[in-house]
Amino acid sequence: MAEAPKMRPPIESGCPDAFQYMHPLLIKNYGNWAYHDRPRPGVLHHVAKSGDEVWTVRVGTQRQLGPYEINLLCDIIDKLGEGYVRFTIRSNMEVMVSSKDKVDPLIKAFEEAGYPVGGTGNSVTMISHTQGWLHCDIPGTDASGVVKTLMDDLYDEFVKEDMPNRVHITTSCCQINCGGQGDIAINVQHTKPPKINHDLVANVCERPSVVARCPVAAIRPAIVNGRPSLEVDEKKCICCGACFPPCPPMQINDPEHSKLAIWVGGKNSNARSKPMFHKLVAAGVPNNPPRWPEAGAIVKKILRVYKQDAKDWERVGDWVERIGWPRFFELTELPFTKFHIDNWRGSRHMLNQSAHIRF
Ligand code: SF4
Ligand code: SF4
């Protein structure tokens, strides 16, 4: 038996050392795998050089799990698995077992409990979303709600591997877009500058921090009604919402003017083609909880066309690059509007171009 790797010392932030939670066979064969394959959608099979085999069952969750759901899933894993589980970066649960015989009973139990098994290979895997109202102070919409709704609609694409390549969908609840680049992204889009409650600014906001926070230098100190406050140059403002957290009296969320925007063609991977930024394809989509039907219909339409028209192994961005953007808008029947044209010349001088993050 190989010596267990030493745990790294605890640090103040970041995720804990993964080795303490790993399945013993993963520790034993760490870095010594011969090959892996996928016997069926949602199941990974890894074979080590030592001959050990590990089966991994991938389960989709509703993303935010309460005690009821966690206990339900952990009971299944303790009873039918081997007590080891990990979360992927897209919030799928992966349950590792050392014997093939345990795979089918696990799948059956998860499916009976209402949890789909899938998300591997060329499927639409779980949507990654930003922290939303759980941890962040800027959100313009619920993030997990959009994910749950869309994944309900895309259930069939999660449990099958029928897409030309894997599809990563992301959502972000503000335009800072910490959800990152996705094949398809659904992001909040504020369309009006913040409304300032001047009576509160002096008591609540640290004005220099708010001024520093604006990426286009649109905020400046002002005296309003004899009290220190702030003003926004609305010609410069790009409606990003970054001033709202340090200064809640600068309200930017608006039931009418905060919308969703859909972006297409981003990817982080450098397999087959270079990483790409996603590009705007639909603006002003209603932010319409609790089921967001308008955004869902556009996403499904894009996926349908991609599935029919892309060649094998083309990611959404590769496919659009090949057929060209005019053809993309033709096939998806999305209107091409003035909002798709990025003609803002101020970016060179105005945008913060350093990698330094200021808060
Ligand atoms: S996308 Fe924006 S609002 Fe949502 S968690 Fe990230 S920074 Fe916060
Ligand atoms: S919304 Fe963004 S661009 Fe507009 S004033 Fe606030 S920080 Fe500046």
CSV table of C-alpha atoms and ligand atoms in Angstrom, one decimal:
chain,number,residue,atom,x,y,z
A,1,MET,CA,0.0,0.0,0.0
A,2,ALA,CA,1.5,3.3,-1.1
A,3,GLU,CA,2.1,5.9,1.6
A,4,ALA,CA,-0.8,8.4,1.8
A,5,PRO,CA,0.3,11.8,0.5
A,6,LYS,CA,0.9,14.5,3.2
A,7,MET,CA,-1.9,17.0,3.7
A,8,ARG,CA,-0.9,20.5,2.9
A,9,PRO,CA,-1.1,22.9,5.9
A,10,PRO,CA,-4.4,24.8,6.3
A,11,ILE,CA,-4.6,28.2,4.7
A,12,GLU,CA,-6.9,31.1,5.5
A,13,SER,CA,-9.0,30.8,2.4
A,14,GLY,CA,-9.6,28.5,-0.5
A,15,CYS,CA,-10.9,25.0,-0.7
A,16,PRO,CA,-9.6,22.4,1.8
A,17,ASP,CA,-7.0,19.7,0.9
A,18,ALA,CA,-8.8,17.3,-1.4
A,19,PHE,CA,-6.9,14.2,-0.4
A,20,GLN,CA,-8.5,13.8,2.9
A,21,TYR,CA,-11.9,13.2,1.2
A,22,MET,CA,-10.8,11.1,-1.8
A,23,HIS,CA,-11.8,7.6,-2.4
A,24,PRO,CA,-8.8,5.3,-1.3
A,25,LEU,CA,-8.3,3.9,-4.8
A,26,LEU,CA,-7.9,7.5,-6.2
A,27,ILE,CA,-5.2,8.2,-3.6
A,28,LYS,CA,-3.5,4.9,-4.2
A,29,ASN,CA,-3.4,5.4,-8.0
A,30,TYR,CA,-2.9,9.1,-8.0
A,31,GLY,CA,-1.2,10.1,-11.3
A,32,ASN,CA,-0.9,6.4,-12.4
A,33,TRP,CA,-3.9,5.8,-14.6
A,34,ALA,CA,-3.7,3.7,-17.7
A,35,TYR,CA,-6.9,4.8,-19.5
A,36,HIS,CA,-10.5,5.8,-19.0
A,37,ASP,CA,-13.7,5.4,-20.9
A,38,ARG,CA,-17.5,6.1,-20.5
A,39,PRO,CA,-19.6,2.9,-20.4
A,40,ARG,CA,-22.8,5.0,-20.6
A,41,PRO,CA,-23.8,8.7,-20.2
A,42,GLY,CA,-23.2,9.8,-16.7
A,43,VAL,CA,-20.7,7.0,-15.8
A,44,LEU,CA,-16.9,7.3,-16.0
A,45,HIS,CA,-14.6,4.3,-15.8
A,46,HIS,CA,-11.0,4.7,-14.8
A,47,VAL,CA,-8.4,1.9,-15.0
A,48,ALA,CA,-5.1,2.3,-13.2
A,49,LYS,CA,-1.7,0.9,-14.2
A,50,SER,CA,-2.0,-1.3,-11.1
A,51,GLY,CA,-5.1,-2.9,-12.5
A,52,ASP,CA,-7.5,-1.1,-10.0
A,53,GLU,CA,-10.7,0.1,-11.5
A,54,VAL,CA,-12.9,3.0,-10.4
A,55,TRP,CA,-16.5,3.7,-11.6
A,56,THR,CA,-17.8,7.2,-11.1
A,57,VAL,CA,-21.5,8.0,-11.3
A,58,ARG,CA,-22.3,11.7,-12.1
A,59,VAL,CA,-25.5,13.1,-10.7
A,60,GLY,CA,-27.2,16.4,-11.5
A,61,THR,CA,-28.5,18.4,-8.5
A,62,GLN,CA,-30.6,21.5,-8.2
A,63,ARG,CA,-27.4,23.4,-7.3
A,64,GLN,CA,-28.4,24.7,-4.0
A,65,LEU,CA,-28.9,21.8,-1.7
A,66,GLY,CA,-30.7,22.0,1.7
A,67,PRO,CA,-30.3,19.5,4.6
A,68,TYR,CA,-33.2,17.4,3.2
A,69,GLU,CA,-31.6,16.9,-0.2
A,70,ILE,CA,-28.1,16.4,1.3
A,71,ASN,CA,-29.3,13.7,3.7
A,72,LEU,CA,-31.3,12.0,1.0
A,73,LEU,CA,-28.3,11.9,-1.4
A,74,CYS,CA,-25.8,10.9,1.3
A,75,ASP,CA,-28.1,8.1,2.5
A,76,ILE,CA,-28.1,6.6,-1.0
A,77,ILE,CA,-24.3,7.0,-1.2
A,78,ASP,CA,-23.7,5.4,2.2
A,79,LYS,CA,-26.1,2.6,1.5
A,80,LEU,CA,-25.3,1.7,-2.2
A,81,GLY,CA,-22.0,3.4,-2.8
A,82,GLU,CA,-18.9,3.4,-0.7
A,83,GLY,CA,-19.4,6.7,1.2
A,84,TYR,CA,-17.2,8.9,-1.1
A,85,VAL,CA,-18.6,11.8,-3.1
A,86,ARG,CA,-17.2,15.0,-4.6
A,87,PHE,CA,-18.7,18.0,-6.3
A,88,THR,CA,-17.5,19.1,-9.8
A,89,ILE,CA,-17.0,22.7,-10.6
A,90,ARG,CA,-20.5,22.6,-12.2
A,91,SER,CA,-22.1,21.3,-9.0
A,92,ASN,CA,-22.7,17.8,-10.3
A,93,MET,CA,-22.1,15.2,-7.6
A,94,GLU,CA,-19.7,12.4,-8.5
A,95,VAL,CA,-19.9,9.1,-6.6
A,96,MET,CA,-16.9,6.8,-6.8
A,97,VAL,CA,-17.2,3.0,-6.3
A,98,SER,CA,-14.7,0.2,-6.8
A,99,SER,CA,-17.0,-2.4,-8.3
A,100,LYS,CA,-19.0,-2.3,-11.5
A,101,ASP,CA,-21.9,-4.2,-9.7
A,102,LYS,CA,-22.6,-1.1,-7.6
A,103,VAL,CA,-23.2,1.2,-10.6
A,104,ASP,CA,-26.7,0.2,-11.7
A,105,PRO,CA,-28.3,0.1,-8.2
A,106,LEU,CA,-26.8,3.6,-7.6
A,107,ILE,CA,-28.2,5.0,-10.8
A,108,LYS,CA,-31.6,3.4,-10.1
A,109,ALA,CA,-31.7,4.9,-6.6
A,110,PHE,CA,-30.7,8.4,-7.8
A,111,GLU,CA,-33.3,8.3,-10.6
A,112,GLU,CA,-36.0,7.1,-8.3
A,113,ALA,CA,-35.2,10.0,-5.9
A,114,GLY,CA,-35.6,12.4,-8.9
A,115,TYR,CA,-31.9,13.1,-9.6
A,116,PRO,CA,-30.7,12.5,-13.2
A,117,VAL,CA,-27.5,10.7,-14.0
A,118,GLY,CA,-25.6,12.3,-16.9
A,119,GLY,CA,-23.6,15.4,-17.7
A,120,THR,CA,-20.6,13.6,-19.2
A,121,GLY,CA,-19.2,13.7,-22.7
A,122,ASN,CA,-21.1,15.5,-25.4
A,123,SER,CA,-24.1,16.4,-23.2
A,124,VAL,CA,-25.4,19.7,-22.0
A,125,THR,CA,-23.8,19.4,-18.6
A,126,MET,CA,-24.9,21.3,-15.5
A,127,ILE,CA,-25.1,25.1,-15.9
A,128,SER,CA,-22.5,26.9,-13.8
A,129,HIS,CA,-23.8,30.0,-12.1
A,130,THR,CA,-22.4,32.8,-10.1
A,131,GLN,CA,-22.8,33.2,-6.4
A,132,GLY,CA,-26.0,35.2,-6.7
A,133,TRP,CA,-27.9,36.3,-3.6
A,134,LEU,CA,-26.2,33.7,-1.5
A,135,HIS,CA,-22.8,35.4,-1.2
A,136,CYS,CA,-22.7,38.5,-3.5
A,137,ASP,CA,-23.9,42.0,-3.0
A,138,ILE,CA,-24.6,43.0,-6.6
A,139,PRO,CA,-27.0,40.4,-8.1
A,140,GLY,CA,-29.7,41.7,-10.4
A,141,THR,CA,-31.5,38.3,-10.5
A,142,ASP,CA,-31.6,35.0,-8.9
A,143,ALA,CA,-28.9,32.7,-10.3
A,144,SER,CA,-29.8,29.2,-9.1
A,145,GLY,CA,-33.5,29.7,-10.1
A,146,VAL,CA,-32.5,30.3,-13.7
A,147,VAL,CA,-30.3,27.2,-13.6
A,148,LYS,CA,-32.9,25.0,-12.1
A,149,THR,CA,-35.5,26.1,-14.6
A,150,LEU,CA,-33.3,25.7,-17.6
A,151,MET,CA,-32.0,22.4,-16.6
A,152,ASP,CA,-35.6,21.2,-16.1
A,153,ASP,CA,-36.1,22.1,-19.8
A,154,LEU,CA,-32.8,20.5,-20.9
A,155,TYR,CA,-33.2,17.3,-18.9
A,156,ASP,CA,-33.0,15.1,-22.0
A,157,GLU,CA,-29.8,16.8,-23.1
A,158,PHE,CA,-28.2,16.2,-19.7
A,159,VAL,CA,-28.9,12.4,-19.7
A,160,LYS,CA,-27.8,11.9,-23.3
A,161,GLU,CA,-24.6,12.6,-25.1
A,162,ASP,CA,-26.2,13.8,-28.4
A,163,MET,CA,-24.5,17.1,-28.9
A,164,PRO,CA,-21.7,17.7,-31.5
A,165,ASN,CA,-19.4,18.5,-28.5
A,166,ARG,CA,-19.9,19.2,-24.8
A,167,VAL,CA,-22.0,22.3,-24.1
A,168,HIS,CA,-21.2,24.5,-21.1
A,169,ILE,CA,-23.9,27.0,-20.2
A,170,THR,CA,-23.2,29.8,-17.7
A,171,THR,CA,-25.3,32.4,-16.0
A,172,SER,CA,-24.2,35.6,-14.3
A,173,CYS,CA,-26.4,37.8,-12.2
A,174,CYS,CA,-24.6,41.1,-13.2
A,175,GLN,CA,-22.5,42.2,-16.1
A,176,ILE,CA,-19.3,41.7,-14.2
A,177,ASN,CA,-20.0,38.2,-15.4
A,178,CYS,CA,-18.1,36.2,-12.8
A,179,GLY,CA,-19.9,33.1,-14.3
A,180,GLY,CA,-17.2,33.3,-17.0
A,181,GLN,CA,-17.2,32.3,-20.6
A,182,GLY,CA,-19.8,29.8,-21.8
A,183,ASP,CA,-20.9,28.2,-25.0
A,184,ILE,CA,-24.1,29.9,-24.1
A,185,ALA,CA,-24.3,32.5,-21.4
A,186,ILE,CA,-27.4,34.2,-19.8
A,187,ASN,CA,-26.3,37.4,-18.1
A,188,VAL,CA,-28.2,40.2,-16.4
A,189,GLN,CA,-28.1,43.4,-18.4
A,190,HIS,CA,-29.0,46.7,-16.8
A,191,THR,CA,-30.2,49.2,-19.3
A,192,LYS,CA,-30.4,52.4,-17.2
A,193,PRO,CA,-27.8,54.2,-15.0
A,194,PRO,CA,-28.3,54.0,-11.3
A,195,LYS,CA,-30.9,56.1,-9.6
A,196,ILE,CA,-29.3,58.0,-6.7
A,197,ASN,CA,-31.1,58.6,-3.4
A,198,HIS,CA,-29.1,61.7,-2.4
A,199,ASP,CA,-30.5,61.9,1.1
A,200,LEU,CA,-28.8,58.6,2.0
A,201,VAL,CA,-25.4,58.8,0.2
A,202,ALA,CA,-23.6,60.9,2.9
A,203,ASN,CA,-24.6,58.5,5.7
A,204,VAL,CA,-24.1,55.2,3.9
A,205,CYS,CA,-21.4,55.5,1.2
A,206,GLU,CA,-17.7,55.9,1.4
A,207,ARG,CA,-17.6,58.2,-1.5
A,208,PRO,CA,-13.9,57.8,-2.7
A,209,SER,CA,-14.4,54.0,-2.8
A,210,VAL,CA,-17.5,54.4,-4.9
A,211,VAL,CA,-15.7,56.8,-7.3
A,212,ALA,CA,-12.8,54.3,-7.6
A,213,ARG,CA,-15.1,51.4,-8.2
A,214,CYS,CA,-16.5,52.7,-11.5
A,215,PRO,CA,-14.7,51.1,-14.5
A,216,VAL,CA,-15.3,54.1,-16.8
A,217,ALA,CA,-14.8,57.0,-14.3
A,218,ALA,CA,-18.4,58.1,-14.6
A,219,ILE,CA,-18.9,58.9,-10.9
A,220,ARG,CA,-17.8,62.1,-9.3
A,221,PRO,CA,-18.4,63.7,-5.9
A,222,ALA,CA,-21.1,66.4,-5.8
A,223,ILE,CA,-23.0,68.5,-3.3
A,224,VAL,CA,-26.8,68.0,-3.7
A,225,ASN,CA,-29.3,69.9,-1.6
A,226,GLY,CA,-26.4,71.1,0.5
A,227,ARG,CA,-25.2,67.6,1.4
A,228,PRO,CA,-22.3,65.6,0.1
A,229,SER,CA,-23.4,63.1,-2.5
A,230,LEU,CA,-22.3,61.7,-5.9
A,231,GLU,CA,-23.4,62.2,-9.5
A,232,VAL,CA,-23.1,60.0,-12.5
A,233,ASP,CA,-22.2,61.2,-16.0
A,234,GLU,CA,-24.9,59.2,-17.8
A,235,LYS,CA,-23.1,59.5,-21.2
A,236,LYS,CA,-20.2,57.6,-19.9
A,237,CYS,CA,-22.1,55.1,-17.6
A,238,ILE,CA,-22.1,51.5,-19.1
A,239,CYS,CA,-24.8,50.4,-16.5
A,240,CYS,CA,-22.5,47.7,-15.1
A,241,GLY,CA,-23.9,47.9,-11.5
A,242,ALA,CA,-20.5,47.9,-9.8
A,243,CYS,CA,-21.3,51.1,-7.8
A,244,PHE,CA,-24.3,49.5,-6.1
A,245,PRO,CA,-22.5,47.3,-3.6
A,246,PRO,CA,-20.4,50.0,-1.9
A,247,CYS,CA,-23.2,52.4,-2.2
A,248,PRO,CA,-26.7,50.9,-2.0
A,249,PRO,CA,-28.4,54.3,-2.4
A,250,MET,CA,-27.2,54.0,-6.1
A,251,GLN,CA,-29.9,51.6,-7.0
A,252,ILE,CA,-29.5,50.0,-10.4
A,253,ASN,CA,-31.8,47.0,-10.2
A,254,ASP,CA,-35.1,47.8,-11.8
A,255,PRO,CA,-38.1,45.5,-12.4
A,256,GLU,CA,-38.6,47.1,-15.9
A,257,HIS,CA,-35.1,48.0,-17.1
A,258,SER,CA,-33.0,45.2,-15.7
A,259,LYS,CA,-33.1,42.6,-18.5
A,260,LEU,CA,-31.3,39.4,-19.5
A,261,ALA,CA,-28.8,39.2,-22.4
A,262,ILE,CA,-27.8,36.0,-24.1
A,263,TRP,CA,-24.2,35.5,-25.3
A,264,VAL,CA,-22.8,32.7,-27.4
A,265,GLY,CA,-19.5,31.0,-28.4
A,266,GLY,CA,-17.3,31.4,-25.3
A,267,LYS,CA,-15.0,28.7,-24.1
A,268,ASN,CA,-12.0,28.3,-21.7
A,269,SER,CA,-10.6,25.2,-23.2
A,270,ASN,CA,-7.8,25.3,-25.7
A,271,ALA,CA,-8.6,21.9,-27.2
A,272,ARG,CA,-8.8,22.0,-31.0
A,273,SER,CA,-9.1,25.8,-31.1
A,274,LYS,CA,-8.0,28.7,-28.9
A,275,PRO,CA,-10.1,29.9,-25.9
A,276,MET,CA,-12.8,32.4,-27.0
A,277,PHE,CA,-14.9,35.2,-25.5
A,278,HIS,CA,-18.7,34.8,-25.9
A,279,LYS,CA,-20.5,37.4,-28.0
A,280,LEU,CA,-23.9,39.0,-27.5
A,281,VAL,CA,-26.7,37.5,-29.6
A,282,ALA,CA,-29.9,38.6,-27.8
A,283,ALA,CA,-30.4,41.8,-25.7
A,284,GLY,CA,-33.3,43.0,-23.6
A,285,VAL,CA,-34.7,39.6,-22.9
A,286,PRO,CA,-37.3,39.8,-20.0
A,287,ASN,CA,-35.9,38.9,-16.6
A,288,ASN,CA,-39.1,36.9,-15.9
A,289,PRO,CA,-39.0,34.7,-12.8
A,290,PRO,CA,-39.9,32.1,-11.7
A,291,ARG,CA,-39.5,30.2,-15.0
A,292,TRP,CA,-37.8,32.7,-17.3
A,293,PRO,CA,-39.7,31.3,-20.4
A,294,GLU,CA,-38.3,33.9,-22.9
A,295,ALA,CA,-34.7,33.2,-22.1
A,296,GLY,CA,-35.3,29.4,-22.0
A,297,ALA,CA,-36.9,29.5,-25.5
A,298,ILE,CA,-33.9,31.3,-27.0
A,299,VAL,CA,-31.4,28.9,-25.4
A,300,LYS,CA,-33.3,25.9,-26.6
A,301,LYS,CA,-33.5,27.4,-30.1
A,302,ILE,CA,-29.8,27.9,-30.3
A,303,LEU,CA,-29.1,24.4,-29.0
A,304,ARG,CA,-31.5,22.9,-31.6
A,305,VAL,CA,-29.8,24.7,-34.5
A,306,TYR,CA,-26.3,23.9,-33.1
A,307,LYS,CA,-27.2,20.2,-32.8
A,308,GLN,CA,-28.5,20.1,-36.4
A,309,ASP,CA,-25.9,22.2,-38.1
A,310,ALA,CA,-22.5,21.7,-36.3
A,311,LYS,CA,-20.0,19.1,-37.4
A,312,ASP,CA,-18.8,16.5,-34.9
A,313,TRP,CA,-16.5,18.0,-32.2
A,314,GLU,CA,-17.2,21.6,-33.0
A,315,ARG,CA,-18.0,23.6,-29.9
A,316,VAL,CA,-20.6,26.3,-30.3
A,317,GLY,CA,-18.0,29.0,-30.9
A,318,ASP,CA,-16.1,26.9,-33.5
A,319,TRP,CA,-19.4,26.2,-35.3
A,320,VAL,CA,-20.3,30.0,-35.5
A,321,GLU,CA,-16.8,30.8,-36.6
A,322,ARG,CA,-17.2,28.3,-39.5
A,323,ILE,CA,-20.6,29.4,-40.7
A,324,GLY,CA,-20.2,33.1,-39.9
A,325,TRP,CA,-22.3,35.3,-37.7
A,326,PRO,CA,-24.8,36.4,-40.4
A,327,ARG,CA,-25.7,32.7,-41.0
A,328,PHE,CA,-26.0,32.2,-37.2
A,329,PHE,CA,-28.6,34.9,-37.0
A,330,GLU,CA,-30.4,33.5,-40.0
A,331,LEU,CA,-30.5,30.0,-38.6
A,332,THR,CA,-31.5,30.9,-35.1
A,333,GLU,CA,-34.0,33.6,-36.4
A,334,LEU,CA,-32.7,36.0,-33.7
A,335,PRO,CA,-33.0,39.6,-34.7
A,336,PHE,CA,-29.7,41.4,-35.3
A,337,THR,CA,-30.1,44.9,-33.8
A,338,LYS,CA,-27.9,48.0,-33.1
A,339,PHE,CA,-27.1,46.6,-29.7
A,340,HIS,CA,-24.9,43.9,-31.2
A,341,ILE,CA,-22.5,46.5,-32.7
A,342,ASP,CA,-19.7,47.3,-30.3
A,343,ASN,CA,-18.8,50.8,-31.5
A,344,TRP,CA,-17.8,52.4,-28.2
A,345,ARG,CA,-14.5,54.2,-28.8
A,346,GLY,CA,-13.9,55.2,-25.2
A,347,SER,CA,-12.8,51.8,-24.1
A,348,ARG,CA,-9.1,52.4,-25.0
A,349,HIS,CA,-8.9,55.3,-22.6
A,350,MET,CA,-11.7,54.7,-20.1
A,351,LEU,CA,-11.7,51.0,-19.2
A,352,ASN,CA,-9.4,49.8,-16.4
A,353,GLN,CA,-6.9,47.9,-18.4
A,354,SER,CA,-4.7,46.6,-15.6
A,355,ALA,CA,-5.1,43.1,-14.1
A,356,HIS,CA,-5.4,44.7,-10.7
A,357,ILE,CA,-8.9,44.3,-9.1
A,358,ARG,CA,-10.0,47.3,-7.1
A,359,PHE,CA,-12.6,47.0,-4.4
B,1,SF4,S1,-22.2,37.8,-11.6
B,1,SF4,FE1,-22.0,39.8,-10.5
B,1,SF4,S2,-23.7,39.8,-9.0
B,1,SF4,FE2,-23.4,37.7,-9.7
B,1,SF4,S3,-22.1,36.8,-8.2
B,1,SF4,FE3,-20.8,37.5,-9.8
B,1,SF4,S4,-20.1,39.6,-9.3
B,1,SF4,FE4,-21.9,39.0,-8.0
B,2,SF4,S1,-23.3,51.5,-13.2
B,2,SF4,FE1,-21.1,51.1,-13.6
B,2,SF4,S2,-20.5,52.5,-15.2
B,2,SF4,FE2,-22.4,53.3,-14.3
B,2,SF4,S3,-21.8,54.7,-12.7
B,2,SF4,FE3,-22.1,52.7,-11.7
B,2,SF4,S4,-20.0,51.8,-11.7
B,2,SF4,FE4,-20.0,53.5,-13.2
